[in-house]
CSV table of C-alpha atoms in Angstrom, one decimal:
chain,number,residue,atom,x,y,z
A,232,THR,CA,6.6,0.8,-17.2
A,233,GLY,CA,8.3,-0.2,-13.9
A,234,ILE,CA,4.9,-1.0,-12.4
A,235,GLN,CA,3.8,-4.3,-10.7
A,236,PHE,CA,1.4,-6.3,-12.8
A,237,MET,CA,-2.0,-6.1,-11.0
A,238,VAL,CA,-5.4,-6.8,-12.3
A,239,LEU,CA,-6.7,-3.5,-11.0
A,240,ASN,CA,-4.3,-1.4,-13.0
A,241,SER,CA,-6.1,1.1,-15.3
A,242,VAL,CA,-4.3,-0.1,-18.4
A,243,TYR,CA,-6.4,-3.3,-18.4
A,244,GLN,CA,-9.7,-1.4,-18.0
A,245,LEU,CA,-8.8,0.9,-20.9
A,246,LEU,CA,-7.6,-2.0,-23.0
A,247,ALA,CA,-10.9,-3.9,-22.3
A,248,MET,CA,-12.9,-0.9,-23.5
A,249,ARG,CA,-10.9,-0.7,-26.7
A,250,THR,CA,-11.1,-4.4,-27.3
A,251,ALA,CA,-14.9,-4.4,-26.7
A,252,GLU,CA,-15.2,-1.2,-28.9
A,253,HIS,CA,-17.0,0.5,-26.0
A,254,PRO,CA,-18.8,3.6,-27.4
A,255,ALA,CA,-17.7,5.7,-24.4
A,256,LEU,CA,-14.1,5.5,-25.4
A,257,ALA,CA,-14.7,6.9,-28.8
A,258,LYS,CA,-16.6,9.9,-27.2
A,259,THR,CA,-14.1,10.5,-24.5
A,260,ASP,CA,-12.3,13.8,-24.5
A,261,LYS,CA,-10.2,13.3,-21.4
A,262,LEU,CA,-9.8,10.3,-19.0
A,263,VAL,CA,-9.8,11.8,-15.5
A,264,MET,CA,-8.9,9.8,-12.4
A,265,MET,CA,-11.3,10.2,-9.4
A,266,ALA,CA,-9.1,12.5,-7.3
A,267,ASP,CA,-8.5,14.7,-10.3
A,268,LEU,CA,-12.2,14.8,-11.0
A,269,PHE,CA,-12.7,16.3,-7.6
A,270,ALA,CA,-10.1,18.9,-8.4
A,271,TYR,CA,-11.9,19.6,-11.7
A,272,PHE,CA,-15.1,20.1,-9.8
A,273,LEU,CA,-13.4,22.6,-7.4
A,274,CYS,CA,-11.4,24.7,-9.9
A,275,GLY,CA,-12.4,23.7,-13.5
A,276,ARG,CA,-9.0,22.5,-14.6
A,277,VAL,CA,-8.3,19.0,-15.9
A,278,VAL,CA,-5.0,17.5,-15.0
A,279,SER,CA,-3.5,14.1,-14.1
A,280,GLU,CA,-1.7,14.2,-10.8
A,281,TYR,CA,1.6,12.3,-11.0
A,282,THR,CA,1.4,9.9,-8.0
A,283,LEU,CA,-2.1,8.5,-9.1
A,284,ALA,CA,-1.2,8.5,-12.8
A,285,SER,CA,1.9,6.4,-12.0
A,286,THR,CA,-0.3,3.5,-10.8
A,287,THR,CA,-2.2,3.2,-14.1
A,288,GLN,CA,0.7,1.2,-15.7
A,289,LEU,CA,0.4,3.7,-18.6
A,290,MET,CA,3.4,5.9,-17.5
A,291,ASP,CA,7.1,5.5,-18.2
A,292,MET,CA,8.4,5.8,-14.6
A,293,ARG,CA,11.8,6.8,-15.9
A,294,THR,CA,10.4,10.0,-17.4
A,295,GLY,CA,7.3,10.6,-15.2
A,296,GLN,CA,5.2,11.1,-18.4
A,297,TRP,CA,2.7,9.0,-20.3
A,298,SER,CA,4.4,6.1,-22.2
A,299,ARG,CA,4.0,6.5,-25.9
A,300,ALA,CA,5.2,3.0,-26.4
A,301,MET,CA,2.4,1.6,-24.2
A,302,PHE,CA,-0.3,3.6,-25.9
A,303,GLU,CA,0.9,2.8,-29.4
A,304,GLY,CA,1.6,-0.9,-28.6
A,305,LEU,CA,-1.9,-1.4,-27.2
A,306,ASP,CA,-3.5,0.9,-29.8
A,307,LEU,CA,-4.9,3.1,-27.0
A,308,PRO,CA,-5.8,6.8,-27.6
A,309,MET,CA,-3.0,8.9,-25.9
A,310,ARG,CA,-5.0,12.1,-26.7
A,311,VAL,CA,-7.5,11.4,-23.8
A,312,MET,CA,-4.7,11.6,-21.1
A,313,PRO,CA,-4.4,15.0,-19.4
A,314,ALA,CA,-1.2,16.7,-18.8
A,315,VAL,CA,0.7,15.4,-15.8
A,316,VAL,CA,1.3,17.7,-12.8
A,317,LYS,CA,3.5,17.0,-9.8
A,318,PRO,CA,2.2,16.8,-6.2
A,319,GLY,CA,2.4,20.1,-4.5
A,320,THR,CA,1.3,22.0,-7.6
A,321,ILE,CA,-1.3,24.8,-7.2
A,322,ILE,CA,-3.5,24.0,-10.2
A,323,GLY,CA,-6.0,26.8,-9.7
A,324,SER,CA,-8.5,28.4,-7.4
A,325,LEU,CA,-12.0,27.6,-6.3
A,326,THR,CA,-14.5,28.6,-8.9
A,327,PRO,CA,-16.6,31.6,-8.0
A,328,ARG,CA,-19.7,29.3,-7.7
A,329,VAL,CA,-18.0,26.8,-5.4
A,330,ALA,CA,-16.5,29.6,-3.2
A,331,ALA,CA,-19.9,31.3,-2.9
A,332,GLU,CA,-21.6,28.0,-2.1
A,333,ILE,CA,-19.2,27.2,0.8
A,334,GLY,CA,-18.8,30.8,1.9
A,335,CYS,CA,-15.0,31.3,1.5
A,336,GLU,CA,-12.6,33.2,-0.7
A,337,ARG,CA,-11.3,31.6,-3.9
A,338,ILE,CA,-8.6,29.7,-2.1
A,339,PRO,CA,-6.0,27.7,-4.0
A,340,VAL,CA,-6.7,24.1,-5.1
A,341,VAL,CA,-3.6,21.9,-4.6
A,342,ALA,CA,-2.7,18.7,-6.4
A,343,VAL,CA,-1.5,16.7,-3.4
A,344,GLY,CA,-0.2,13.1,-3.5
A,345,THR,CA,-3.6,12.0,-4.6
A,346,HIS,CA,-2.7,8.3,-4.4
A,347,ASP,CA,-3.5,7.5,-0.8
A,348,THR,CA,-0.2,5.7,-0.2
A,349,ALA,CA,1.7,8.6,-1.7
A,350,SER,CA,0.2,10.9,0.9
A,351,ALA,CA,0.7,8.3,3.6
A,352,VAL,CA,4.4,8.0,2.7
A,353,ALA,CA,4.8,11.7,2.7
A,354,ALA,CA,3.7,11.7,6.4
A,355,VAL,CA,6.1,8.9,7.5
A,356,PRO,CA,7.8,10.5,10.5
A,357,ALA,CA,11.2,9.3,9.5
A,358,SER,CA,14.5,11.0,10.3
A,359,PRO,CA,17.2,10.9,7.6
A,360,GLY,CA,18.8,7.4,7.4
A,361,ARG,CA,18.1,3.9,6.1
A,362,TRP,CA,14.4,3.3,6.7
A,363,ALA,CA,11.5,1.6,5.0
A,364,TYR,CA,7.8,2.1,5.3
A,365,LEU,CA,4.8,-0.2,5.7
A,366,SER,CA,1.3,1.2,5.0
A,367,SER,CA,-0.8,-1.2,7.0
A,368,GLY,CA,-4.6,-1.8,6.7
A,369,THR,CA,-6.8,-4.1,4.7
A,370,TRP,CA,-3.8,-4.4,2.3
A,371,SER,CA,-0.1,-3.9,3.1
A,372,LEU,CA,2.3,-1.8,1.0
A,373,MET,CA,6.0,-2.1,2.0
A,374,GLY,CA,8.8,-0.2,0.4
A,375,VAL,CA,11.5,2.4,0.4
A,376,GLU,CA,11.7,6.0,-0.9
A,377,ILE,CA,14.3,6.4,-3.6
A,378,PRO,CA,15.3,9.3,-6.0
A,379,GLN,CA,14.7,7.5,-9.3
A,380,ALA,CA,12.9,4.4,-10.6
A,381,ILE,CA,14.8,1.0,-10.5
A,382,ILE,CA,13.6,-0.9,-13.5
A,383,ASP,CA,15.6,-4.1,-13.9
A,384,ASP,CA,15.5,-7.8,-13.8
A,385,LYS,CA,15.5,-7.9,-10.0
A,386,THR,CA,12.5,-5.6,-9.5
A,387,PHE,CA,10.7,-7.5,-12.3
A,388,GLU,CA,11.4,-10.8,-10.7
A,389,HIS,CA,10.4,-9.7,-7.2
A,390,GLU,CA,7.2,-8.0,-8.7
A,391,PHE,CA,8.1,-4.6,-7.2
A,392,THR,CA,6.5,-1.4,-8.3
A,393,ASN,CA,7.9,2.0,-8.9
A,394,GLU,CA,5.2,4.4,-8.0
A,395,GLY,CA,5.4,8.2,-7.9
A,396,GLY,CA,6.0,9.9,-4.7
A,397,VAL,CA,6.0,13.5,-3.5
A,398,GLU,CA,9.0,15.9,-3.9
A,399,GLY,CA,10.5,14.1,-6.9
A,400,THR,CA,10.7,10.7,-5.1
A,401,ILE,CA,9.8,7.2,-6.2
A,402,ARG,CA,8.0,4.7,-4.0
A,403,LEU,CA,9.7,1.4,-4.7
A,404,LEU,CA,7.3,-1.0,-3.0
A,405,LYS,CA,5.5,-4.4,-3.0
A,406,ASN,CA,1.8,-4.9,-2.6
A,407,ILE,CA,1.1,-7.6,0.0
A,408,MET,CA,-1.9,-9.0,1.7
A,409,GLY,CA,-2.9,-7.2,4.9
A,410,LEU,CA,-5.6,-7.5,7.6
A,411,TRP,CA,-8.1,-8.7,4.9
A,412,LEU,CA,-7.9,-12.3,6.0
A,413,ILE,CA,-8.6,-11.4,9.7
A,414,GLN,CA,-11.4,-9.0,8.6
A,415,GLU,CA,-13.0,-11.7,6.6
A,416,CYS,CA,-12.7,-14.2,9.4
A,417,LYS,CA,-14.3,-11.7,11.8
A,418,ARG,CA,-17.3,-11.2,9.4
A,419,GLN,CA,-17.7,-15.0,9.0
A,420,TRP,CA,-17.8,-15.5,12.7
A,421,GLN,CA,-20.2,-12.6,13.1
A,422,ARG,CA,-22.5,-14.3,10.5
A,423,GLY,CA,-22.3,-17.4,12.6
A,424,GLY,CA,-23.4,-15.6,15.8
A,425,HIS,CA,-20.0,-14.8,17.3
A,426,ASP,CA,-19.6,-11.1,17.2
A,427,LEU,CA,-16.0,-10.6,18.4
A,428,SER,CA,-14.3,-7.3,18.7
A,429,TYR,CA,-10.8,-6.9,17.3
A,430,ALA,CA,-9.5,-6.5,20.8
A,431,GLU,CA,-11.0,-9.9,21.7
A,432,ILE,CA,-9.7,-11.4,18.6
A,433,ALA,CA,-6.2,-10.1,19.3
A,434,ASP,CA,-6.3,-11.4,22.9
A,435,MET,CA,-7.3,-14.8,21.6
A,436,ALA,CA,-4.4,-14.8,19.2
A,437,ARG,CA,-2.0,-13.8,22.0
A,438,LYS,CA,-3.0,-16.8,24.1
A,439,ALA,CA,-2.7,-19.3,21.2
A,440,ALA,CA,0.4,-21.5,20.6
A,441,PRO,CA,3.2,-19.9,18.6
A,442,PHE,CA,4.2,-21.3,15.2
A,443,ALA,CA,1.5,-23.8,14.9
A,444,ALA,CA,1.3,-23.5,11.1
A,445,TYR,CA,2.2,-21.2,8.1
A,446,ILE,CA,0.2,-19.9,5.2
A,447,ASP,CA,1.1,-17.9,2.1
A,448,VAL,CA,-1.0,-14.9,2.8
A,449,ASP,CA,-0.6,-13.8,-0.8
A,450,ASP,CA,-2.3,-17.0,-2.2
A,451,ARG,CA,-4.9,-15.7,-4.7
A,452,ARG,CA,-7.6,-18.0,-3.2
A,453,PHE,CA,-7.7,-15.5,-0.3
A,454,LEU,CA,-8.5,-12.5,-2.4
A,455,ALA,CA,-12.3,-13.0,-2.8
A,456,PRO,CA,-14.7,-12.0,0.0
A,457,GLY,CA,-16.6,-14.7,1.9
A,458,ASP,CA,-15.9,-17.5,4.4
A,459,MET,CA,-12.2,-17.3,5.1
A,460,THR,CA,-11.5,-20.1,7.6
A,461,PRO,CA,-12.4,-22.9,5.2
A,462,ARG,CA,-10.0,-21.5,2.6
A,463,ILE,CA,-7.3,-21.2,5.2
A,464,ASN,CA,-7.8,-24.8,6.2
A,465,GLU,CA,-7.8,-25.9,2.6
A,466,HIS,CA,-4.5,-24.1,2.2
A,467,LEU,CA,-3.1,-25.9,5.3
A,468,MET,CA,-4.2,-29.3,4.0
A,469,ARG,CA,-2.8,-28.6,0.5
A,470,THR,CA,0.6,-27.9,2.1
A,471,GLY,CA,0.6,-30.9,4.3
A,472,GLN,CA,-0.5,-29.2,7.6
A,473,THR,CA,-3.2,-29.9,10.1
A,474,PRO,CA,-6.5,-27.9,9.8
A,475,ILE,CA,-7.3,-25.5,12.7
A,476,THR,CA,-10.6,-25.0,14.4
A,477,ASP,CA,-9.7,-22.7,17.2
A,478,LYS,CA,-10.4,-19.1,16.3
A,479,GLY,CA,-7.5,-17.6,18.2
A,480,GLN,CA,-5.1,-20.1,16.7
A,481,ILE,CA,-6.3,-19.3,13.2
A,482,VAL,CA,-5.8,-15.5,13.8
A,483,ARG,CA,-2.3,-16.1,15.3
A,484,VAL,CA,-1.3,-18.2,12.3
A,485,VAL,CA,-2.5,-15.4,9.9
A,486,MET,CA,-0.5,-12.7,11.9
A,487,GLU,CA,2.7,-14.8,12.1
A,488,SER,CA,2.5,-15.6,8.4
A,489,LEU,CA,1.9,-12.0,7.5
A,490,ALA,CA,4.9,-10.9,9.6
A,491,LEU,CA,7.1,-13.5,7.9
A,492,LYS,CA,5.9,-12.3,4.5
A,493,TYR,CA,7.1,-8.8,5.6
A,494,ARG,CA,10.5,-10.3,6.3
A,495,SER,CA,10.6,-12.0,2.8
A,496,VAL,CA,9.7,-8.7,1.1
A,497,MET,CA,12.2,-6.7,3.2
A,498,GLU,CA,15.0,-9.0,2.2
A,499,ARG,CA,14.2,-8.5,-1.4
A,500,ILE,CA,14.1,-4.7,-0.9
A,501,GLU,CA,17.5,-4.8,0.7
A,502,ASP,CA,18.7,-6.9,-2.2
A,503,VAL,CA,17.4,-4.4,-4.8
A,504,VAL,CA,18.7,-1.2,-3.1
A,505,GLY,CA,22.0,-2.7,-2.0
A,506,HIS,CA,21.9,-1.8,1.7
A,507,ARG,CA,20.4,-2.9,5.0
A,508,VAL,CA,17.3,-1.1,6.3
A,509,ASP,CA,17.7,-0.1,9.9
A,510,VAL,CA,14.1,0.8,10.9
A,511,LEU,CA,10.6,0.1,9.6
A,512,HIS,CA,7.9,2.8,10.0
A,513,ILE,CA,4.4,1.5,10.0
A,514,VAL,CA,1.5,3.9,9.3
A,515,GLY,CA,-2.2,3.4,8.9
A,516,GLY,CA,-5.0,1.7,10.7
A,517,GLY,CA,-3.2,-1.6,11.0
A,518,ILE,CA,-0.9,-0.1,13.7
A,519,GLN,CA,-3.9,-0.6,16.1
A,520,ASN,CA,-3.1,-4.3,16.0
A,521,GLU,CA,-0.2,-4.0,18.4
A,522,LEU,CA,0.4,-7.9,18.4
A,523,LEU,CA,1.0,-7.8,14.7
A,524,CYS,CA,3.3,-4.8,15.1
A,525,GLN,CA,5.4,-6.8,17.7
A,526,PHE,CA,5.3,-9.8,15.5
A,527,THR,CA,6.6,-7.7,12.6
A,528,ALA,CA,9.6,-6.4,14.7
A,529,ASN,CA,10.3,-10.0,15.8
A,530,ALA,CA,10.2,-11.4,12.3
A,531,LEU,CA,12.3,-8.6,10.8
A,532,GLY,CA,14.8,-8.4,13.6
A,533,LYS,CA,14.5,-4.7,13.3
A,534,LYS,CA,13.2,-1.7,15.2
A,535,VAL,CA,9.6,-0.9,14.3
A,536,ILE,CA,8.1,2.6,14.9
A,537,THR,CA,4.3,3.0,14.4
A,538,GLY,CA,2.2,6.1,13.7
A,539,PRO,CA,0.3,8.0,12.7
A,540,ILE,CA,-2.9,6.1,12.0
A,541,GLU,CA,-4.2,8.8,9.7
A,542,ALA,CA,-1.0,9.3,7.7
A,543,THR,CA,-2.9,9.7,4.4
A,544,ALA,CA,-4.9,12.7,5.8
A,545,ALA,CA,-1.8,14.2,7.4
A,546,GLY,CA,0.3,13.9,4.2
A,547,ASN,CA,-2.6,15.5,2.2
A,548,ILE,CA,-2.9,18.5,4.5
A,549,LEU,CA,0.9,19.0,4.9
A,550,MET,CA,1.5,18.9,1.2
A,551,GLN,CA,-1.1,21.7,0.8
A,552,ALA,CA,0.9,23.7,3.4
A,553,ARG,CA,4.1,22.9,1.5
A,554,ALA,CA,2.5,24.1,-1.8
A,555,VAL,CA,1.6,27.5,-0.3
A,556,GLY,CA,5.0,28.1,1.3
A,557,GLN,CA,4.2,27.3,4.9
A,558,ILE,CA,6.6,24.3,5.0
A,559,GLY,CA,10.0,24.5,3.4
A,560,SER,CA,10.9,20.9,2.6
A,561,LEU,CA,9.9,17.3,2.9
A,562,GLU,CA,12.3,16.9,5.9
A,563,GLU,CA,10.5,19.7,7.7
A,564,LEU,CA,7.1,18.2,6.9
A,565,ARG,CA,8.2,14.9,8.5
A,566,ALA,CA,9.5,16.7,11.5
A,567,ILE,CA,6.1,18.2,12.0
A,568,VAL,CA,4.5,14.8,11.9
A,569,ARG,CA,7.1,13.5,14.4
A,570,ASN,CA,6.2,16.3,16.7
A,571,SER,CA,2.4,16.1,16.3
A,572,PHE,CA,1.5,12.5,16.7
A,573,GLU,CA,2.0,9.8,19.3
A,574,LEU,CA,4.5,7.2,18.0
A,575,LYS,CA,5.2,3.8,19.5
A,576,GLU,CA,8.4,1.8,19.2
A,577,TYR,CA,8.8,-2.0,19.1
A,578,THR,CA,12.0,-3.9,19.5
A,579,PRO,CA,12.6,-7.5,18.3
A,580,GLN,CA,11.9,-10.4,20.7
A,581,ASP,CA,12.6,-14.1,20.3
A,582,ALA,CA,14.6,-13.5,17.2
A,583,ALA,CA,16.1,-17.0,17.0
A,584,ALA,CA,12.6,-18.7,17.1
A,585,TRP,CA,11.3,-16.4,14.4
A,586,THR,CA,14.3,-17.0,12.2
A,587,LYS,CA,13.9,-20.8,12.6
A,588,HIS,CA,10.2,-20.6,11.6
A,589,TYR,CA,11.0,-18.4,8.7
A,590,LYS,CA,13.7,-20.7,7.3
A,591,LYS,CA,11.4,-23.6,7.7
A,592,HIS,CA,8.6,-22.2,5.6
A,593,THR,CA,10.2,-19.6,3.2
A,594,PRO,CA,12.1,-20.7,0.1
């Protein structure tokens, strides 16, 4: 399928229902993803929008259609899958009832890039050139925009995913840990009576010693909610490092390790696409952590441009404008984003020290 193996992919939920002989599956006429369900409520038409459908692991990303081999191989009912529509398609108009209820005309209902990262990548304010994106929040998604899926031994080995994008593009990306570790540390400290703001936490990390330790932020033991600092210290002890008690030091280690993970993924992206990436665009709520943004520039040795925070909402709105002819192209859409939001640029610092730490801890 060209999609990264992840436990949250829809294929496993559907297979579990079939294996358990769940009665709902036998009664199902159409399987509708959540975003498409809202479109159905608005206009009455059942469709499966391409970018969201692509993440189910039930699609052949070479064709952009449901994979008959997957459905037949797993004995799943392909009849329940709606027709796939591309983002930017006008799929109908508001039903008379909905239009009357909200007091407007029967305006068009547009299938946008309904996967949130698809809309976020649409709103990356990039100029033409060799750029990559990082959608930063609780989780991180790093990748490049390419014209067609790359499904080969390298992408399989690196656990990359080929997800659908807007305007006929593919989002070749890797799912990475994000700010989840820091969020869980903050909640743990709050439960213990230390209610620290993110600004305070970042300031504590800024003052902590650099390169005190390293963790693999993608270790599966970090995925579950709950007390995070004991798990971080268990990881440190397992890897022959010294446990940390200072809150600021813990956060700094997490941020530095996350930035180094970004470098590792970036190197693999460049290996797959066969060229160097010149600039990384970071969008999403994570850009408010300016220390992490600077660390990312340092670790990558590349220019980093951040903004907008609400890239998903911007991409959604602008694809609606594209669908009704108010915007002529994806390039024009991105120029609107560049001219509408405040962006910030970070240049690499202390490159030699970051490279030394990277080579010490990354195979």
